[in-house]
Amino acid sequence: EVQLVQSGAEVKEPGESLKISCEASGYSFTNYWIGWVRQMPEKGLEWMGIIYPGDSDTRYSPSFQGQVTISADKSITTAYLQWSGLKASDTAMYYCARPRIVGATLSAFDLWGQGTMVTVSS
Amino acid sequence: DIVMTQSPDSLAVSLGERATINCKSSQSVLSSSNNKNYLAWYQQKPGQPPKLLIYWASTRESGVPDRFSGSGSGTDFTLSISSLQAEDVAVYYCQQYYSTPPHTFGQGTKLEIK
């Protein structure tokens, strides 16, 4: 089955670091980009960035550049989103998603993970 | 960045009636090289990830009921639901995926039953 399975919910304190994961299965992981989308509580969708696991080429939204790091480990078909110093404003649901067209960034997302809720609170 | 603006923010429609959601981009998302509009529509129900409904502005994703249709070109787009069903209650988002990222989303339109 083609799917993206994300790691579980996290509760962290401000200033802590965090790395959440998105494990892909059922398709050629290195041939499709994987993106990350943020959804703050009761808010809309925000495109954060995207990575091509084949060569780790990564593109960030200017809004998130320098705030997060996107990476991938093709040996275990897993993409990651990480923070080095969380803020309360990072509290959100985070989704990974795969474009529908192989090898393309210019494509709608047709495959989504179930989401990882990150709560940052003291 | 391309700004996507949806209207209305919320909408209440009677069962069996037509629902129409609009999406406007701050610049054209029509490619002159292939004549395709780089515009998608998603449906998000509470507690679920978004689901792709429409891509290339008017191509229905496999398995999406044919009561959903997309239209428009350039900067102005519409998602229509021809005969609203109870299961269509959701928030709907448009997204442009034209040129350099970020591939921005509209703010969302909440669709309810009247």
Short mmCIF file of C-alpha atoms in Angstrom, two decimals:
data_model
loop_
_atom_site.label_atom_id
_atom_site.label_comp_id
_atom_site.label_asym_id
_atom_site.label_seq_id
_atom_site.Cartn_x
_atom_site.Cartn_y
_atom_site.Cartn_z
CA GLU A 1 0.00 0.00 0.00
CA VAL A 2 1.24 3.45 -0.93
CA GLN A 3 1.31 5.51 2.25
CA LEU A 4 3.04 8.06 4.43
CA VAL A 5 3.08 7.30 8.15
CA GLN A 6 4.09 10.07 10.52
CA SER A 7 5.50 9.88 14.01
CA GLY A 8 3.30 10.45 17.03
CA ALA A 9 2.24 13.59 18.85
CA GLU A 10 4.86 15.54 20.75
CA VAL A 11 4.70 17.84 23.77
CA LYS A 12 7.77 19.99 24.26
CA GLU A 13 8.90 23.02 26.18
CA PRO A 14 10.09 26.23 24.56
CA GLY A 15 13.72 26.07 23.53
CA GLU A 16 13.80 22.30 23.14
CA SER A 17 14.76 20.59 19.91
CA LEU A 18 12.55 18.17 18.01
CA LYS A 19 12.65 15.97 14.93
CA ILE A 20 9.46 14.45 13.54
CA SER A 21 9.35 11.83 10.86
CA CYS A 22 7.38 10.70 7.82
CA GLU A 23 7.96 7.12 6.67
CA ALA A 24 7.08 6.34 3.06
CA SER A 25 6.15 2.94 1.72
CA GLY A 26 4.71 1.35 -1.39
CA TYR A 27 6.46 3.55 -3.94
CA SER A 28 9.93 4.60 -5.07
CA PHE A 29 10.92 6.99 -2.29
CA THR A 30 13.88 8.50 -4.11
CA ASN A 31 11.86 9.46 -7.20
CA TYR A 32 9.24 11.68 -5.59
CA TRP A 33 9.63 14.95 -3.68
CA ILE A 34 8.13 15.10 -0.18
CA GLY A 35 6.73 18.31 1.23
CA TRP A 36 5.78 19.57 4.69
CA VAL A 37 2.66 21.61 5.47
CA ARG A 38 1.82 23.37 8.73
CA GLN A 39 -1.66 23.86 10.13
CA MET A 40 -1.86 25.96 13.27
CA PRO A 41 -4.86 25.36 15.54
CA GLU A 42 -8.10 26.33 13.78
CA LYS A 43 -6.12 27.86 10.91
CA GLY A 44 -5.36 27.13 7.28
CA LEU A 45 -2.63 25.25 5.46
CA GLU A 46 0.88 26.70 5.05
CA TRP A 47 3.43 25.25 2.61
CA MET A 48 6.73 24.96 4.46
CA GLY A 49 9.22 23.24 2.19
CA ILE A 50 9.99 20.23 0.07
CA ILE A 51 12.84 17.75 -0.36
CA TYR A 52 13.89 15.35 -3.11
CA PRO A 53 15.22 12.28 -1.29
CA GLY A 54 17.14 11.16 -4.36
CA ASP A 55 19.73 13.93 -3.95
CA SER A 56 18.47 15.86 -0.88
CA ASP A 57 17.71 18.96 -2.96
CA THR A 58 15.56 21.07 -0.61
CA ARG A 59 13.44 24.18 -1.15
CA TYR A 60 11.99 26.25 1.67
CA SER A 61 9.27 28.83 1.87
CA PRO A 62 10.87 32.16 2.87
CA SER A 63 8.55 32.12 5.89
CA PHE A 64 10.19 28.95 7.19
CA GLN A 65 13.77 29.27 5.88
CA GLY A 66 16.11 29.20 8.87
CA GLN A 67 13.31 28.20 11.24
CA VAL A 68 13.20 24.49 10.41
CA THR A 69 15.34 21.90 8.69
CA ILE A 70 13.98 19.33 6.26
CA SER A 71 15.98 16.19 5.62
CA ALA A 72 15.57 12.63 4.37
CA ASP A 73 17.19 9.25 4.86
CA LYS A 74 16.68 7.18 1.75
CA SER A 75 18.03 4.04 3.42
CA ILE A 76 14.92 3.93 5.60
CA THR A 77 12.58 5.84 3.23
CA THR A 78 11.91 8.51 5.83
CA ALA A 79 11.69 12.29 5.64
CA TYR A 80 12.17 14.56 8.63
CA LEU A 81 11.23 17.99 9.89
CA GLN A 82 13.28 19.38 12.74
CA TRP A 83 13.60 22.37 15.02
CA SER A 84 16.61 23.38 17.09
CA GLY A 85 14.76 25.72 19.43
CA LEU A 86 10.99 25.40 19.61
CA LYS A 87 8.69 28.34 20.31
CA ALA A 88 5.10 28.35 21.51
CA SER A 89 4.16 29.61 18.05
CA ASP A 90 5.37 26.30 16.58
CA THR A 91 2.34 24.60 18.13
CA ALA A 92 0.56 23.10 15.15
CA MET A 93 -0.32 19.99 13.20
CA TYR A 94 2.36 19.13 10.66
CA TYR A 95 1.64 17.07 7.57
CA CYS A 96 4.00 15.47 5.12
CA ALA A 97 2.70 15.10 1.59
CA ARG A 98 3.85 13.71 -1.75
CA PRO A 99 3.27 15.32 -5.16
CA ARG A 100 1.28 13.23 -7.59
CA ILE A 101 3.85 13.53 -10.39
CA VAL A 102 7.09 11.57 -10.14
CA GLY A 103 10.15 13.79 -9.92
CA ALA A 104 8.16 17.02 -10.02
CA THR A 105 7.77 19.87 -7.55
CA LEU A 106 5.18 21.56 -9.79
CA SER A 107 2.43 19.18 -8.81
CA ALA A 108 -0.50 18.93 -6.43
CA PHE A 109 -0.12 16.70 -3.37
CA ASP A 110 -2.11 13.49 -3.78
CA LEU A 111 -0.71 11.51 -0.85
CA TRP A 112 -0.73 12.83 2.72
CA GLY A 113 0.47 11.57 6.06
CA GLN A 114 -1.95 11.47 8.96
CA GLY A 115 -0.30 14.47 10.63
CA THR A 116 1.85 14.98 13.71
CA MET A 117 0.59 17.32 16.43
CA VAL A 118 3.34 19.34 18.05
CA THR A 119 2.51 21.21 21.24
CA VAL A 120 5.03 23.64 22.69
CA SER A 121 4.20 24.85 26.16
CA SER A 122 5.91 25.62 29.43
CA ASP B 1 5.05 34.75 -3.26
CA ILE B 2 1.75 34.24 -5.06
CA VAL B 3 -1.15 35.12 -2.77
CA MET B 4 -4.28 33.00 -3.02
CA THR B 5 -7.54 34.55 -1.85
CA GLN B 6 -10.71 32.51 -1.46
CA SER B 7 -14.25 33.73 -1.20
CA PRO B 8 -16.38 33.44 0.74
CA ASP B 9 -14.70 32.48 4.03
CA SER B 10 -17.76 30.43 4.92
CA LEU B 11 -20.79 29.20 3.08
CA ALA B 12 -24.06 27.52 4.07
CA VAL B 13 -25.95 25.64 1.37
CA SER B 14 -29.05 23.44 1.50
CA LEU B 15 -28.76 19.74 0.78
CA GLY B 16 -29.12 19.08 -2.93
CA GLU B 17 -28.30 22.66 -3.86
CA ARG B 18 -25.19 23.96 -5.63
CA ALA B 19 -22.18 25.25 -3.73
CA THR B 20 -19.63 27.55 -5.36
CA ILE B 21 -16.27 28.57 -3.95
CA ASN B 22 -13.98 31.08 -5.61
CA CYS B 23 -10.21 31.39 -5.60
CA LYS B 24 -8.17 34.26 -6.97
CA SER B 25 -4.40 34.29 -7.40
CA SER B 26 -2.27 37.44 -7.23
CA GLN B 27 -0.64 36.49 -10.52
CA SER B 28 -1.48 34.12 -13.32
CA VAL B 29 -0.85 30.42 -12.71
CA LEU B 30 -1.39 29.53 -16.37
CA SER B 31 1.70 28.20 -18.06
CA SER B 32 2.20 29.38 -21.62
CA SER B 33 4.40 26.37 -22.37
CA ASN B 34 1.73 23.71 -21.80
CA ASN B 35 -1.48 25.74 -21.40
CA LYS B 36 -2.11 24.23 -17.97
CA ASN B 37 -3.31 26.05 -14.88
CA TYR B 38 -1.21 25.05 -11.87
CA LEU B 39 -4.14 25.10 -9.45
CA ALA B 40 -5.48 22.40 -7.12
CA TRP B 41 -8.45 22.06 -4.77
CA TYR B 42 -8.45 20.10 -1.52
CA GLN B 43 -11.12 19.04 0.93
CA GLN B 44 -10.35 18.78 4.62
CA LYS B 45 -12.75 17.21 7.11
CA PRO B 46 -12.25 17.60 10.87
CA GLY B 47 -9.44 15.47 12.23
CA GLN B 48 -8.28 14.41 8.78
CA PRO B 49 -5.49 15.45 6.43
CA PRO B 50 -6.45 17.31 3.27
CA LYS B 51 -7.68 15.27 0.34
CA LEU B 52 -6.91 16.19 -3.26
CA LEU B 53 -10.09 16.79 -5.27
CA ILE B 54 -9.02 18.65 -8.41
CA TYR B 55 -5.69 19.37 -10.11
CA TRP B 56 -4.77 21.33 -13.25
CA ALA B 57 -7.75 23.48 -12.21
CA SER B 58 -10.32 21.11 -13.69
CA THR B 59 -9.10 17.50 -13.62
CA ARG B 60 -10.90 15.42 -11.03
CA GLU B 61 -8.74 13.10 -8.94
CA SER B 62 -9.56 9.42 -9.26
CA GLY B 63 -12.44 8.41 -7.01
CA VAL B 64 -13.78 11.94 -6.50
CA PRO B 65 -17.54 12.12 -7.17
CA ASP B 66 -18.48 13.89 -10.38
CA ARG B 67 -20.59 16.42 -8.48
CA PHE B 68 -17.25 18.16 -7.81
CA SER B 69 -15.94 20.26 -10.67
CA GLY B 70 -13.28 22.90 -11.13
CA SER B 71 -13.14 25.72 -13.64
CA GLY B 72 -11.32 28.92 -14.43
CA SER B 73 -8.03 30.04 -15.89
CA GLY B 74 -5.25 32.52 -15.29
CA THR B 75 -6.07 34.15 -11.96
CA ASP B 76 -9.72 33.26 -11.29
CA PHE B 77 -10.94 29.81 -10.38
CA THR B 78 -14.07 28.13 -9.06
CA LEU B 79 -14.86 24.89 -7.27
CA SER B 80 -18.46 23.81 -7.69
CA ILE B 81 -20.41 21.08 -5.95
CA SER B 82 -23.47 20.46 -8.08
CA SER B 83 -25.74 18.85 -5.48
CA LEU B 84 -24.54 19.19 -1.92
CA GLN B 85 -24.44 16.02 0.17
CA ALA B 86 -24.09 15.86 3.95
CA GLU B 87 -20.64 14.29 3.60
CA ASP B 88 -19.39 17.37 1.71
CA VAL B 89 -19.32 19.43 4.90
CA ALA B 90 -15.64 20.38 5.16
CA VAL B 91 -13.13 23.16 4.66
CA TYR B 92 -11.98 23.60 1.06
CA TYR B 93 -8.61 25.01 0.03
CA CYS B 94 -7.17 26.07 -3.28
CA GLN B 95 -3.42 25.83 -3.89
CA GLN B 96 -1.16 27.12 -6.64
CA TYR B 97 1.86 25.07 -7.62
CA TYR B 98 3.14 27.34 -10.35
CA SER B 99 6.85 28.02 -10.72
CA THR B 100 9.22 28.49 -7.78
CA PRO B 101 8.02 27.40 -4.33
CA PRO B 102 6.33 28.22 -1.99
CA HIS B 103 3.21 26.69 -3.41
CA THR B 104 0.76 28.73 -1.42
CA PHE B 105 -2.74 27.81 -0.26
CA GLY B 106 -5.82 29.95 0.00
CA GLN B 107 -7.12 30.70 3.50
CA GLY B 108 -9.86 28.10 3.24
CA THR B 109 -13.65 28.16 2.86
CA LYS B 110 -15.81 26.43 5.44
CA LEU B 111 -18.83 24.74 3.86
CA GLU B 112 -21.84 23.93 6.05
CA ILE B 113 -25.40 22.73 5.59
CA LYS B 114 -28.13 25.36 5.73
#
